Amino acid sequence: MANKMVITCALTGAETTKQQQPALPVTPEELADAAAEACLAGAAIIHLHARHDDGTPTADLKVFKKAIDLIRKKTDVVVEITTGGAVGMTPEERIAPVSLKPDMASLDCGTVNFGDEYIVNTLPIMRQFASEMNKHGVHPTLECFDVSHVQSSHILIKEGLIKPPYHYGFVMQVPAALSLSVKTLSYMMDQMPPESYFTVMGIGRAHIPGICGAIAAGGFIRVGFEDNIYYSKGRLAKSNAEFVERAVRFSKEAGLEIAKPSDVRELFKLK
Ligand code: ZN
């Protein structure tokens, strides 16, 4: 895996609306098309949230299952589902889709401000989520919105609830959470245990700095409408794939190969 860049595409998230970004995939069919396009463009992992057809976020197992099934029919991309869910969902709702046995799932490693809202992740919730993921053979992406989240993950590791190789997701520049800078990124990296990999998720205006930071620091890249809707100032991206294509160009210019889904399966020993 040395010299290979893993690109994750976060297709839709819970917050972005079709009013803001008309190309946002919402229905299971749209999500499957967007996943196939993103994979063809170079994404090895897609990060999945589910929505009702009217666009509101849902943790409904039927909707998740339909989306995952359709994605798997179209492409071999690694499927990572959210367990961050959406603001206001209960922990039980958020963790339920892990029973569908996606390849990977996000595991938020601490409570976080989300603009004016917040998402609660206490240690007991984190333990419960990690146990459920173990039970279903789902590899966690340890999403950290703050330095203390990386440190909290050490507790789960010590308790044997998370096994190496670890995959961290550094979510940076969420309003009212940790911003992205060389100092914050390198401090986050310094807290990781051995056998760790990390993906930089630069939100909004941190999108391109996040890509460049990942390349410079030896990390992986996440792009997609969950994190950002503008390709450049004032110009909406045409599709998730357009973001992936740019991340591929940046990575290749930096002398990196683009990882395939099979590379990620091998790297994280996915079931
Ligand atoms: Zn997400």
PDB file of C-alpha atoms and ligand atoms in Angstrom:
ATOM      1  CA  MET A   1       0.000   0.000   0.000  1.00  0.00           C
ATOM      2  CA  ALA A   2       3.006   2.296   0.193  1.00  0.00           C
ATOM      3  CA  ASN A   3       2.656   5.132  -2.274  1.00  0.00           C
ATOM      4  CA  LYS A   4      -1.071   4.589  -2.770  1.00  0.00           C
ATOM      5  CA  MET A   5      -3.738   7.175  -2.045  1.00  0.00           C
ATOM      6  CA  VAL A   6      -7.091   5.996  -0.687  1.00  0.00           C
ATOM      7  CA  ILE A   7      -9.919   8.330  -1.658  1.00  0.00           C
ATOM      8  CA  THR A   8     -13.227   8.240   0.191  1.00  0.00           C
ATOM      9  CA  CYS A   9     -16.271   9.940  -1.288  1.00  0.00           C
ATOM     10  CA  ALA A  10     -18.942  11.077   1.189  1.00  0.00           C
ATOM     11  CA  LEU A  11     -21.846  11.180  -1.212  1.00  0.00           C
ATOM     12  CA  THR A  12     -24.575  12.974   0.648  1.00  0.00           C
ATOM     13  CA  GLY A  13     -24.254  13.395   4.456  1.00  0.00           C
ATOM     14  CA  ALA A  14     -27.154  14.431   6.629  1.00  0.00           C
ATOM     15  CA  GLU A  15     -27.094  18.214   6.301  1.00  0.00           C
ATOM     16  CA  THR A  16     -26.680  19.106   2.627  1.00  0.00           C
ATOM     17  CA  THR A  17     -29.949  19.717   0.759  1.00  0.00           C
ATOM     18  CA  LYS A  18     -30.954  19.533  -2.900  1.00  0.00           C
ATOM     19  CA  GLN A  19     -31.813  23.226  -2.637  1.00  0.00           C
ATOM     20  CA  GLN A  20     -28.155  23.932  -1.841  1.00  0.00           C
ATOM     21  CA  GLN A  21     -26.739  21.371  -4.291  1.00  0.00           C
ATOM     22  CA  PRO A  22     -29.141  20.154  -7.011  1.00  0.00           C
ATOM     23  CA  ALA A  23     -26.817  17.230  -7.907  1.00  0.00           C
ATOM     24  CA  LEU A  24     -27.069  15.786  -4.362  1.00  0.00           C
ATOM     25  CA  PRO A  25     -27.921  12.046  -4.489  1.00  0.00           C
ATOM     26  CA  VAL A  26     -30.810  11.278  -2.138  1.00  0.00           C
ATOM     27  CA  THR A  27     -32.742   8.134  -3.091  1.00  0.00           C
ATOM     28  CA  PRO A  28     -31.120   4.664  -2.968  1.00  0.00           C
ATOM     29  CA  GLU A  29     -31.065   4.657  -6.785  1.00  0.00           C
ATOM     30  CA  GLU A  30     -29.353   8.049  -6.929  1.00  0.00           C
ATOM     31  CA  LEU A  31     -26.885   6.963  -4.229  1.00  0.00           C
ATOM     32  CA  ALA A  32     -26.003   3.803  -6.183  1.00  0.00           C
ATOM     33  CA  ASP A  33     -25.422   5.794  -9.392  1.00  0.00           C
ATOM     34  CA  ALA A  34     -23.297   8.337  -7.519  1.00  0.00           C
ATOM     35  CA  ALA A  35     -21.302   5.545  -5.837  1.00  0.00           C
ATOM     36  CA  ALA A  36     -20.582   3.854  -9.161  1.00  0.00           C
ATOM     37  CA  GLU A  37     -19.525   7.153 -10.728  1.00  0.00           C
ATOM     38  CA  ALA A  38     -17.295   8.043  -7.775  1.00  0.00           C
ATOM     39  CA  CYS A  39     -15.674   4.600  -7.852  1.00  0.00           C
ATOM     40  CA  LEU A  40     -15.057   4.855 -11.583  1.00  0.00           C
ATOM     41  CA  ALA A  41     -13.424   8.246 -10.984  1.00  0.00           C
ATOM     42  CA  GLY A  42     -11.061   6.738  -8.391  1.00  0.00           C
ATOM     43  CA  ALA A  43     -12.821   6.503  -5.018  1.00  0.00           C
ATOM     44  CA  ALA A  44     -12.077   3.252  -3.172  1.00  0.00           C
ATOM     45  CA  ILE A  45     -14.541   3.901  -0.315  1.00  0.00           C
ATOM     46  CA  ILE A  46     -17.927   5.578  -0.286  1.00  0.00           C
ATOM     47  CA  HIS A  47     -19.295   6.992   2.963  1.00  0.00           C
ATOM     48  CA  LEU A  48     -23.041   6.503   3.124  1.00  0.00           C
ATOM     49  CA  HIS A  49     -25.918   8.296   4.832  1.00  0.00           C
ATOM     50  CA  ALA A  50     -29.514   7.417   4.027  1.00  0.00           C
ATOM     51  CA  ARG A  51     -32.356   9.819   3.286  1.00  0.00           C
ATOM     52  CA  HIS A  52     -36.070   9.547   2.843  1.00  0.00           C
ATOM     53  CA  ASP A  53     -37.183  10.373  -0.686  1.00  0.00           C
ATOM     54  CA  ASP A  54     -38.103  13.893   0.526  1.00  0.00           C
ATOM     55  CA  GLY A  55     -34.462  14.393   1.502  1.00  0.00           C
ATOM     56  CA  THR A  56     -34.745  14.187   5.298  1.00  0.00           C
ATOM     57  CA  PRO A  57     -32.095  12.020   6.994  1.00  0.00           C
ATOM     58  CA  THR A  58     -33.118   8.562   8.170  1.00  0.00           C
ATOM     59  CA  ALA A  59     -31.630   5.557   9.938  1.00  0.00           C
ATOM     60  CA  ASP A  60     -34.353   3.306   8.481  1.00  0.00           C
ATOM     61  CA  LEU A  61     -32.859  -0.145   7.906  1.00  0.00           C
ATOM     62  CA  LYS A  62     -34.968  -0.712   4.795  1.00  0.00           C
ATOM     63  CA  VAL A  63     -33.624   2.432   3.127  1.00  0.00           C
ATOM     64  CA  PHE A  64     -30.030   1.628   4.097  1.00  0.00           C
ATOM     65  CA  LYS A  65     -30.399  -1.948   2.881  1.00  0.00           C
ATOM     66  CA  LYS A  66     -31.830  -0.892  -0.448  1.00  0.00           C
ATOM     67  CA  ALA A  67     -29.005   1.608  -0.976  1.00  0.00           C
ATOM     68  CA  ILE A  68     -26.274  -0.883   0.009  1.00  0.00           C
ATOM     69  CA  ASP A  69     -27.768  -3.649  -2.161  1.00  0.00           C
ATOM     70  CA  LEU A  70     -28.024  -1.357  -5.193  1.00  0.00           C
ATOM     71  CA  ILE A  71     -24.480  -0.052  -4.670  1.00  0.00           C
ATOM     72  CA  ARG A  72     -23.116  -3.604  -4.436  1.00  0.00           C
ATOM     73  CA  LYS A  73     -24.896  -4.567  -7.626  1.00  0.00           C
ATOM     74  CA  LYS A  74     -23.225  -1.704  -9.513  1.00  0.00           C
ATOM     75  CA  THR A  75     -19.727  -1.526  -8.096  1.00  0.00           C
ATOM     76  CA  ASP A  76     -17.194  -3.221  -5.803  1.00  0.00           C
ATOM     77  CA  VAL A  77     -16.502   0.038  -3.909  1.00  0.00           C
ATOM     78  CA  VAL A  78     -15.955  -0.372  -0.155  1.00  0.00           C
ATOM     79  CA  VAL A  79     -19.120   0.733   1.648  1.00  0.00           C
ATOM     80  CA  GLU A  80     -18.673   2.700   4.872  1.00  0.00           C
ATOM     81  CA  ILE A  81     -21.926   3.688   6.569  1.00  0.00           C
ATOM     82  CA  THR A  82     -22.363   6.502   9.058  1.00  0.00           C
ATOM     83  CA  THR A  83     -23.154   5.858  12.694  1.00  0.00           C
ATOM     84  CA  GLY A  84     -22.979   9.593  13.358  1.00  0.00           C
ATOM     85  CA  GLY A  85     -26.414   9.693  11.779  1.00  0.00           C
ATOM     86  CA  ALA A  86     -28.026  13.089  11.961  1.00  0.00           C
ATOM     87  CA  VAL A  87     -28.583  15.648  14.692  1.00  0.00           C
ATOM     88  CA  GLY A  88     -31.413  14.440  16.962  1.00  0.00           C
ATOM     89  CA  MET A  89     -31.149  10.675  16.253  1.00  0.00           C
ATOM     90  CA  THR A  90     -30.811   8.361  19.261  1.00  0.00           C
ATOM     91  CA  PRO A  91     -27.690   6.181  19.639  1.00  0.00           C
ATOM     92  CA  GLU A  92     -29.879   3.097  19.048  1.00  0.00           C
ATOM     93  CA  GLU A  93     -31.081   4.503  15.731  1.00  0.00           C
ATOM     94  CA  ARG A  94     -27.576   5.480  14.699  1.00  0.00           C
ATOM     95  CA  ILE A  95     -25.965   2.078  15.313  1.00  0.00           C
ATOM     96  CA  ALA A  96     -28.789  -0.110  13.915  1.00  0.00           C
ATOM     97  CA  PRO A  97     -27.630  -0.144  10.233  1.00  0.00           C
ATOM     98  CA  VAL A  98     -24.356  -1.834  11.281  1.00  0.00           C
ATOM     99  CA  SER A  99     -26.414  -5.058  11.432  1.00  0.00           C
ATOM    100  CA  LEU A 100     -26.567  -4.894   7.614  1.00  0.00           C
ATOM    101  CA  LYS A 101     -22.844  -5.745   7.635  1.00  0.00           C
ATOM    102  CA  PRO A 102     -21.391  -2.946   5.537  1.00  0.00           C
ATOM    103  CA  ASP A 103     -17.602  -3.176   5.063  1.00  0.00           C
ATOM    104  CA  MET A 104     -16.875  -0.252   7.356  1.00  0.00           C
ATOM    105  CA  ALA A 105     -18.672   2.279   9.565  1.00  0.00           C
ATOM    106  CA  SER A 106     -17.782   5.603  11.101  1.00  0.00           C
ATOM    107  CA  LEU A 107     -17.376   5.634  14.886  1.00  0.00           C
ATOM    108  CA  ASP A 108     -17.468   9.142  16.365  1.00  0.00           C
ATOM    109  CA  CYS A 109     -14.910   9.344  19.156  1.00  0.00           C
ATOM    110  CA  GLY A 110     -16.428  12.138  21.214  1.00  0.00           C
ATOM    111  CA  THR A 111     -19.191  14.665  21.671  1.00  0.00           C
ATOM    112  CA  VAL A 112     -18.947  17.559  19.252  1.00  0.00           C
ATOM    113  CA  ASN A 113     -20.423  20.939  18.456  1.00  0.00           C
ATOM    114  CA  PHE A 114     -21.960  20.933  15.003  1.00  0.00           C
ATOM    115  CA  GLY A 115     -22.579  24.593  14.309  1.00  0.00           C
ATOM    116  CA  ASP A 116     -25.461  25.509  16.609  1.00  0.00           C
ATOM    117  CA  GLU A 117     -26.256  21.812  17.164  1.00  0.00           C
ATOM    118  CA  TYR A 118     -24.269  19.026  18.785  1.00  0.00           C
ATOM    119  CA  ILE A 119     -23.839  15.253  18.527  1.00  0.00           C
ATOM    120  CA  VAL A 120     -23.420  13.288  21.763  1.00  0.00           C
ATOM    121  CA  ASN A 121     -20.869  10.476  21.920  1.00  0.00           C
ATOM    122  CA  THR A 122     -20.141   9.460  25.510  1.00  0.00           C
ATOM    123  CA  LEU A 123     -17.650   6.692  26.277  1.00  0.00           C
ATOM    124  CA  PRO A 124     -20.500   4.218  26.990  1.00  0.00           C
ATOM    125  CA  ILE A 125     -22.011   5.029  23.576  1.00  0.00           C
ATOM    126  CA  MET A 126     -18.615   4.596  21.912  1.00  0.00           C
ATOM    127  CA  ARG A 127     -18.118   1.222  23.658  1.00  0.00           C
ATOM    128  CA  GLN A 128     -21.569   0.067  22.565  1.00  0.00           C
ATOM    129  CA  PHE A 129     -20.897   1.111  18.963  1.00  0.00           C
ATOM    130  CA  ALA A 130     -17.466  -0.568  18.899  1.00  0.00           C
ATOM    131  CA  SER A 131     -18.951  -3.796  20.318  1.00  0.00           C
ATOM    132  CA  GLU A 132     -21.712  -3.839  17.700  1.00  0.00           C
ATOM    133  CA  MET A 133     -19.154  -3.310  14.935  1.00  0.00           C
ATOM    134  CA  ASN A 134     -17.055  -6.195  16.273  1.00  0.00           C
ATOM    135  CA  LYS A 135     -20.132  -8.402  16.441  1.00  0.00           C
ATOM    136  CA  HIS A 136     -20.922  -7.786  12.764  1.00  0.00           C
ATOM    137  CA  GLY A 137     -17.327  -7.771  11.469  1.00  0.00           C
ATOM    138  CA  VAL A 138     -17.475  -4.091  10.477  1.00  0.00           C
ATOM    139  CA  HIS A 139     -14.218  -2.116  10.474  1.00  0.00           C
ATOM    140  CA  PRO A 140     -14.490   1.270  12.207  1.00  0.00           C
ATOM    141  CA  THR A 141     -13.295   4.604  10.899  1.00  0.00           C
ATOM    142  CA  LEU A 142     -12.515   6.494  14.087  1.00  0.00           C
ATOM    143  CA  GLU A 143     -13.943   9.928  13.361  1.00  0.00           C
ATOM    144  CA  CYS A 144     -12.258  12.611  15.409  1.00  0.00           C
ATOM    145  CA  PHE A 145     -13.515  16.185  15.413  1.00  0.00           C
ATOM    146  CA  ASP A 146     -11.075  17.237  18.128  1.00  0.00           C
ATOM    147  CA  VAL A 147      -7.720  16.236  19.601  1.00  0.00           C
ATOM    148  CA  SER A 148      -9.395  14.800  22.705  1.00  0.00           C
ATOM    149  CA  HIS A 149     -11.311  12.392  20.455  1.00  0.00           C
ATOM    150  CA  VAL A 150      -8.066  10.774  19.289  1.00  0.00           C
ATOM    151  CA  GLN A 151      -7.084  10.432  22.931  1.00  0.00           C
ATOM    152  CA  SER A 152     -10.498   8.943  23.809  1.00  0.00           C
ATOM    153  CA  SER A 153      -9.968   6.262  21.169  1.00  0.00           C
ATOM    154  CA  HIS A 154      -6.980   5.041  23.198  1.00  0.00           C
ATOM    155  CA  ILE A 155      -9.373   3.983  25.964  1.00  0.00           C
ATOM    156  CA  LEU A 156     -11.331   1.734  23.582  1.00  0.00           C
ATOM    157  CA  ILE A 157      -8.091   0.352  22.197  1.00  0.00           C
ATOM    158  CA  LYS A 158      -6.800  -0.432  25.691  1.00  0.00           C
ATOM    159  CA  GLU A 159     -10.094  -2.192  26.452  1.00  0.00           C
ATOM    160  CA  GLY A 160      -9.637  -4.344  23.346  1.00  0.00           C
ATOM    161  CA  LEU A 161     -12.755  -2.964  21.643  1.00  0.00           C
ATOM    162  CA  ILE A 162     -10.855  -1.694  18.590  1.00  0.00           C
ATOM    163  CA  LYS A 163      -8.201  -3.736  16.831  1.00  0.00           C
ATOM    164  CA  PRO A 164      -5.402  -2.625  14.485  1.00  0.00           C
ATOM    165  CA  PRO A 165      -4.884  -1.529  11.801  1.00  0.00           C
ATOM    166  CA  TYR A 166      -6.664   1.629  12.960  1.00  0.00           C
ATOM    167  CA  HIS A 167      -8.288   4.007  10.525  1.00  0.00           C
ATOM    168  CA  TYR A 168      -8.753   7.539  11.798  1.00  0.00           C
ATOM    169  CA  GLY A 169     -10.940  10.124  10.118  1.00  0.00           C
ATOM    170  CA  PHE A 170      -9.918  13.654  11.040  1.00  0.00           C
ATOM    171  CA  VAL A 171     -12.993  15.809  10.492  1.00  0.00           C
ATOM    172  CA  MET A 172     -11.650  19.331  10.358  1.00  0.00           C
ATOM    173  CA  GLN A 173     -13.275  22.748  10.102  1.00  0.00           C
ATOM    174  CA  VAL A 174     -16.779  21.768  11.221  1.00  0.00           C
ATOM    175  CA  PRO A 175     -18.195  25.071  12.512  1.00  0.00           C
ATOM    176  CA  ALA A 176     -17.516  25.291  16.285  1.00  0.00           C
ATOM    177  CA  ALA A 177     -15.184  22.250  16.231  1.00  0.00           C
ATOM    178  CA  LEU A 178     -11.456  21.947  15.440  1.00  0.00           C
ATOM    179  CA  SER A 179     -10.156  23.985  12.509  1.00  0.00           C
ATOM    180  CA  LEU A 180      -7.630  22.718   9.971  1.00  0.00           C
ATOM    181  CA  SER A 181      -4.062  23.960  10.057  1.00  0.00           C
ATOM    182  CA  VAL A 182      -0.631  22.397   9.793  1.00  0.00           C
ATOM    183  CA  LYS A 183      -0.389  22.555  13.593  1.00  0.00           C
ATOM    184  CA  THR A 184      -3.801  21.007  14.344  1.00  0.00           C
ATOM    185  CA  LEU A 185      -3.335  18.241  11.771  1.00  0.00           C
ATOM    186  CA  SER A 186       0.131  17.325  12.964  1.00  0.00           C
ATOM    187  CA  TYR A 187      -1.020  17.369  16.593  1.00  0.00           C
ATOM    188  CA  MET A 188      -3.885  14.997  15.740  1.00  0.00           C
ATOM    189  CA  MET A 189      -1.409  12.713  13.943  1.00  0.00           C
ATOM    190  CA  ASP A 190       0.942  12.770  16.937  1.00  0.00           C
ATOM    191  CA  GLN A 191      -1.810  11.264  19.128  1.00  0.00           C
ATOM    192  CA  MET A 192      -2.329   8.206  16.906  1.00  0.00           C
ATOM    193  CA  PRO A 193      -1.083   4.820  18.138  1.00  0.00           C
ATOM    194  CA  PRO A 194       1.233   2.664  15.962  1.00  0.00           C
ATOM    195  CA  GLU A 195      -0.421   0.807  13.033  1.00  0.00           C
ATOM    196  CA  SER A 196      -2.646   3.794  12.274  1.00  0.00           C
ATOM    197  CA  TYR A 197      -3.811   5.264   8.983  1.00  0.00           C
ATOM    198  CA  PHE A 198      -5.781   8.467   8.654  1.00  0.00           C
ATOM    199  CA  THR A 199      -8.092  10.247   6.245  1.00  0.00           C
ATOM    200  CA  VAL A 200      -8.348  14.039   6.268  1.00  0.00           C
ATOM    201  CA  MET A 201     -11.893  15.360   5.891  1.00  0.00           C
ATOM    202  CA  GLY A 202     -11.646  19.073   5.192  1.00  0.00           C
ATOM    203  CA  ILE A 203     -15.072  20.661   5.588  1.00  0.00           C
ATOM    204  CA  GLY A 204     -16.209  23.626   3.474  1.00  0.00           C
ATOM    205  CA  ARG A 205     -13.343  25.985   2.734  1.00  0.00           C
ATOM    206  CA  ALA A 206     -10.917  23.431   4.229  1.00  0.00           C
ATOM    207  CA  HIS A 207     -11.660  21.111   1.291  1.00  0.00           C
ATOM    208  CA  ILE A 208      -8.535  21.776  -0.787  1.00  0.00           C
ATOM    209  CA  PRO A 209      -6.256  22.442   2.205  1.00  0.00           C
ATOM    210  CA  GLY A 210      -7.453  19.046   3.481  1.00  0.00           C
ATOM    211  CA  ILE A 211      -6.480  17.325   0.236  1.00  0.00           C
ATOM    212  CA  CYS A 212      -3.066  19.016   0.203  1.00  0.00           C
ATOM    213  CA  GLY A 213      -2.576  18.330   3.926  1.00  0.00           C
ATOM    214  CA  ALA A 214      -3.329  14.645   3.434  1.00  0.00           C
ATOM    215  CA  ILE A 215      -0.889  14.376   0.544  1.00  0.00           C
ATOM    216  CA  ALA A 216       1.835  16.254   2.442  1.00  0.00           C
ATOM    217  CA  ALA A 217       1.336  14.303   5.671  1.00  0.00           C
ATOM    218  CA  GLY A 218       1.004  10.806   4.183  1.00  0.00           C
ATOM    219  CA  GLY A 219      -2.712  10.507   4.870  1.00  0.00           C
ATOM    220  CA  PHE A 220      -5.751   9.660   2.786  1.00  0.00           C
ATOM    221  CA  ILE A 221      -8.340  11.993   1.257  1.00  0.00           C
ATOM    222  CA  ARG A 222     -12.094  12.391   1.673  1.00  0.00           C
ATOM    223  CA  VAL A 223     -14.190  14.516  -0.655  1.00  0.00           C
ATOM    224  CA  GLY A 224     -17.894  14.717  -1.459  1.00  0.00           C
ATOM    225  CA  PHE A 225     -21.104  16.638  -0.936  1.00  0.00           C
ATOM    226  CA  GLU A 226     -21.261  15.790   2.766  1.00  0.00           C
ATOM    227  CA  ASP A 227     -18.169  17.928   3.278  1.00  0.00           C
ATOM    228  CA  ASN A 228     -18.383  20.567   0.579  1.00  0.00           C
ATOM    229  CA  ILE A 229     -20.638  21.522  -2.321  1.00  0.00           C
ATOM    230  CA  TYR A 230     -18.493  24.114  -4.138  1.00  0.00           C
ATOM    231  CA  TYR A 231     -15.860  23.109  -6.665  1.00  0.00           C
ATOM    232  CA  SER A 232     -14.451  26.638  -6.473  1.00  0.00           C
ATOM    233  CA  LYS A 233     -15.619  29.967  -5.101  1.00  0.00           C
ATOM    234  CA  GLY A 234     -19.235  30.443  -6.189  1.00  0.00           C
ATOM    235  CA  ARG A 235     -19.232  27.435  -8.574  1.00  0.00           C
ATOM    236  CA  LEU A 236     -21.167  24.363  -7.419  1.00  0.00           C
ATOM    237  CA  ALA A 237     -19.562  20.990  -8.157  1.00  0.00           C
ATOM    238  CA  LYS A 238     -21.293  19.105 -10.985  1.00  0.00           C
ATOM    239  CA  SER A 239     -21.152  15.798  -9.121  1.00  0.00           C
ATOM    240  CA  ASN A 240     -19.379  13.922  -6.354  1.00  0.00           C
ATOM    241  CA  ALA A 241     -17.245  12.345  -9.072  1.00  0.00           C
ATOM    242  CA  GLU A 242     -15.964  15.766 -10.132  1.00  0.00           C
ATOM    243  CA  PHE A 243     -14.435  16.142  -6.651  1.00  0.00           C
ATOM    244  CA  VAL A 244     -12.940  12.633  -6.851  1.00  0.00           C
ATOM    245  CA  GLU A 245     -11.411  13.402 -10.260  1.00  0.00           C
ATOM    246  CA  ARG A 246      -9.662  16.449  -8.835  1.00  0.00           C
ATOM    247  CA  ALA A 247      -8.364  14.497  -5.815  1.00  0.00           C
ATOM    248  CA  VAL A 248      -7.018  11.887  -8.247  1.00  0.00           C
ATOM    249  CA  ARG A 249      -5.211  14.570 -10.266  1.00  0.00           C
ATOM    250  CA  PHE A 250      -3.659  16.124  -7.143  1.00  0.00           C
ATOM    251  CA  SER A 251      -2.513  12.698  -5.925  1.00  0.00           C
ATOM    252  CA  LYS A 252      -1.048  11.641  -9.268  1.00  0.00           C
ATOM    253  CA  GLU A 253       0.786  14.949  -9.622  1.00  0.00           C
ATOM    254  CA  ALA A 254       2.303  14.165  -6.221  1.00  0.00           C
ATOM    255  CA  GLY A 255       3.539  10.828  -7.562  1.00  0.00           C
ATOM    256  CA  LEU A 256       0.929   8.648  -5.841  1.00  0.00           C
ATOM    257  CA  GLU A 257      -1.017   5.745  -7.283  1.00  0.00           C
ATOM    258  CA  ILE A 258      -4.738   5.564  -6.642  1.00  0.00           C
ATOM    259  CA  ALA A 259      -5.823   2.713  -4.352  1.00  0.00           C
ATOM    260  CA  LYS A 260      -8.516   0.346  -5.572  1.00  0.00           C
ATOM    261  CA  PRO A 261     -11.295  -1.073  -3.387  1.00  0.00           C
ATOM    262  CA  SER A 262      -9.326  -4.356  -3.293  1.00  0.00           C
ATOM    263  CA  ASP A 263      -6.303  -2.481  -1.852  1.00  0.00           C
ATOM    264  CA  VAL A 264      -8.482  -1.113   0.961  1.00  0.00           C
ATOM    265  CA  ARG A 265      -9.951  -4.568   1.660  1.00  0.00           C
ATOM    266  CA  GLU A 266      -6.436  -5.910   2.037  1.00  0.00           C
ATOM    267  CA  LEU A 267      -5.148  -2.945   4.058  1.00  0.00           C
ATOM    268  CA  PHE A 268      -7.925  -3.044   6.667  1.00  0.00           C
ATOM    269  CA  LYS A 269      -8.401  -6.823   6.477  1.00  0.00           C
ATOM    270  CA  LEU A 270     -12.082  -6.353   5.646  1.00  0.00           C
ATOM    271  CA  LYS A 271     -14.337  -9.382   5.826  1.00  0.00           C
TER     272      LYS A 271
HETATM  273 ZN    ZN B   1     -21.081  11.232   7.484  1.00  0.00          ZN
END
